[in-house]
XYZ file of C-alpha atoms in Angstrom:
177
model
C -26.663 9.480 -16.954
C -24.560 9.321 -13.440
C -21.690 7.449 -12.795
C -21.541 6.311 -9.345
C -17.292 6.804 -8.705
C -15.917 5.850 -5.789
C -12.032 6.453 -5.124
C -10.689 4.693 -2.288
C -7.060 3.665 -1.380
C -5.993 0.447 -3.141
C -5.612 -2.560 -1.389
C -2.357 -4.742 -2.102
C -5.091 -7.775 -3.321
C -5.744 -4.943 -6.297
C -2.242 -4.651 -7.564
C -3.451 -7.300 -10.720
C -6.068 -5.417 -11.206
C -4.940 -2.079 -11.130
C -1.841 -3.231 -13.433
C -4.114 -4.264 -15.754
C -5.913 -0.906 -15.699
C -2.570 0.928 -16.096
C -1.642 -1.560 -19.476
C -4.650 -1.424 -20.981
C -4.725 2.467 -20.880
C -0.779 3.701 -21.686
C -1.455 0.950 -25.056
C -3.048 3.986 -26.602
C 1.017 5.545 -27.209
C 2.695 2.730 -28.075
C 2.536 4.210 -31.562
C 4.628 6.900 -29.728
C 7.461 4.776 -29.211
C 9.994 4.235 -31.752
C 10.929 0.812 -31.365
C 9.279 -2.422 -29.724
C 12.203 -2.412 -27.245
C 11.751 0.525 -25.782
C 8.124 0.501 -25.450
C 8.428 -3.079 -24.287
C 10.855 -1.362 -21.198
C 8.146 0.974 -20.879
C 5.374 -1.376 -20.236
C 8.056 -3.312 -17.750
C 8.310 0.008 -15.496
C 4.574 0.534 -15.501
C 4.078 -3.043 -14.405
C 6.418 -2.670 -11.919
C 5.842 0.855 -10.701
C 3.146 -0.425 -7.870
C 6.296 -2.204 -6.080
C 7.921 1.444 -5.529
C 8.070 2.112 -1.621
C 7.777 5.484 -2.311
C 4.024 5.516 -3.264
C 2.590 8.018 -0.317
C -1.249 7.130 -1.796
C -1.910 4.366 -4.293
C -5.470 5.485 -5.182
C -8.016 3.448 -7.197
C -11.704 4.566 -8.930
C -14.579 1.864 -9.079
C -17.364 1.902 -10.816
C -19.686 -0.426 -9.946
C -17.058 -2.480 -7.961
C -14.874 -2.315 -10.476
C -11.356 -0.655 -10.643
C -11.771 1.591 -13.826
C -8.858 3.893 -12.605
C -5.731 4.697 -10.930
C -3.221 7.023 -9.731
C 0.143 7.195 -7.297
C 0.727 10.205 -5.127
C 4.606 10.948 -3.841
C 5.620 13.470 -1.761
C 8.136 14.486 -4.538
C 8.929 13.920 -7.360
C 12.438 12.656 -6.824
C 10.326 10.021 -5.409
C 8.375 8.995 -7.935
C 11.466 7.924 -9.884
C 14.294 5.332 -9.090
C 17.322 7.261 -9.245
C 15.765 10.442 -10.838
C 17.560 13.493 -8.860
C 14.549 16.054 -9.403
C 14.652 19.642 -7.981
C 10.696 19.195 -7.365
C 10.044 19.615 -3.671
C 6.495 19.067 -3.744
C 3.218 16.251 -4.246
C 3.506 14.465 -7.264
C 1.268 12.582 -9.237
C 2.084 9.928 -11.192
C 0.417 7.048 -13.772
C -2.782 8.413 -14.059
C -4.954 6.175 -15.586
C -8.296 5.188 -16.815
C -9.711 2.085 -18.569
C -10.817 3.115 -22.435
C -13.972 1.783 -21.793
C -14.689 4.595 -18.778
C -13.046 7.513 -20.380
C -15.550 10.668 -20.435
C -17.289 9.241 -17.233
C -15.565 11.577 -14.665
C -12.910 9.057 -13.316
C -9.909 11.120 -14.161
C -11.493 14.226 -12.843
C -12.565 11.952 -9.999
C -8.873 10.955 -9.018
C -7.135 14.396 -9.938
C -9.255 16.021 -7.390
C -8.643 13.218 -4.879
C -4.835 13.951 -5.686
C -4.920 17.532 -4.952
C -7.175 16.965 -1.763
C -4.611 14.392 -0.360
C -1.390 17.174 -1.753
C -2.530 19.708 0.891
C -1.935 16.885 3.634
C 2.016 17.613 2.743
C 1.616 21.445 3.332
C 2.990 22.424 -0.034
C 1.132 25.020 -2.532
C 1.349 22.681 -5.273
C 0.991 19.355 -6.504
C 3.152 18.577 -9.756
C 3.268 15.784 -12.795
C 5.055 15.128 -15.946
C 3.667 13.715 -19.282
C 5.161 13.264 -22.506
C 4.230 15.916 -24.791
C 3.383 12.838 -27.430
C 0.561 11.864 -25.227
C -1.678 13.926 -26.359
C -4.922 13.213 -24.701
C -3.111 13.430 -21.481
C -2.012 16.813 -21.932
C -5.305 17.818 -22.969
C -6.813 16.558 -19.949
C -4.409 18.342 -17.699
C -5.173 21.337 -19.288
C -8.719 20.820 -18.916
C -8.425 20.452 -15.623
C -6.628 23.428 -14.819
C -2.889 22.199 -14.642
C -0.539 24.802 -15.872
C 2.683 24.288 -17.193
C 5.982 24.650 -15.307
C 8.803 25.276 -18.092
C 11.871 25.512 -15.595
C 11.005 21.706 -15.097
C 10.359 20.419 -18.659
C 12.979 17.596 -19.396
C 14.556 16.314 -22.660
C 13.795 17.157 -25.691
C 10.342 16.368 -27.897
C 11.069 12.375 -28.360
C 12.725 11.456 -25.145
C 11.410 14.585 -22.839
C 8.620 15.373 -20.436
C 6.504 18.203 -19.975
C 6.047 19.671 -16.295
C 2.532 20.724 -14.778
C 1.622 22.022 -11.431
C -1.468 22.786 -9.636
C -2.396 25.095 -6.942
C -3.346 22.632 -3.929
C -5.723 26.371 -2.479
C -7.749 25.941 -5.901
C -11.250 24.610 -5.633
C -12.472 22.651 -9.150
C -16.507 23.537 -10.292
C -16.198 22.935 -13.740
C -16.808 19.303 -15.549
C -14.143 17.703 -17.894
């Protein structure tokens, strides 16, 4: 079977929506978080991350007029983070998700490759992310899609840290995830 995904730029009357995409997906690592606190200031950034000025391309998936997906593009990645002084000079991604219900339909592929597409607008040879190395489906995916990582950028430690990818913006994708 086909799924018919369409990724568009998101409107400001989808911000609801798309949070709700965005909770309903990260709930899968709460269990990573060591106290309800802390995930609870977690979920407050994600809520409020669609307010950030710095979003160059708030991009959403539908699938059948529905948003099923998301994902923010910055020009860096000092950008994507309130007073985060990063040495990465190039596109980043950031909160990638997809509804639970739509995983293994193509919608993360869907919006990675509409991520790297809209990178080579900034003329830089690669676009860059972080995850948590405790989300493990996340890494997995990266992987999959052809994301390698960038050690001289990893942050923290295992608990507290975040692992740095980067893709080649030249690179075309054939394979499916």
């Amino acid at each position: 079977m086909t799924t018919n995904i369409t990724v568009e730029l998101a409107q400001e009357k989808d911000y609801a929506e798309i949070v709700d995409v965005l909770v309903t997906s990260y709930t899968e690592y709460e269990h990573a978080f060591n106290d309800k606190e802390r995930w609870d200031k977690y979920i407050g950034e994600i809520r409020e991350s669609l307010l950030n000025p710095s979003i160059a391309q708030l991009w959403v998936a539908r699938i059948e007029g529905n948003i099923v997906g998301t994902v923010q593009l910055f020009e860096t990645a000092q950008k994507a983070y309130a007073g985060f002084e990063s040495p990465i000079d190039y596109p980043f991604i950031r909160l990638l998700a997809v509804h639970p219900d739509w995983r293994g339909h193509g919608v993360a592929r869907a919006l990675l490759d509409r991520c790297v597409e809209s990178a080579k607008t900034f003329n830089r040879d690669f676009v860059y992310l972080y995850t948590s190395p405790s989300m493990l489906n996340a890494v997995a995916l990266y992987r999959r899609f052809g994301f390698e990582e960038d050690p001289a950028y990893h942050i923290g430690n295992d608990e507290f840290g975040a692992l740095c990818f980067r893709y080649p913006t030249h690179v075309q994708q054939v394979e499916s995830m």
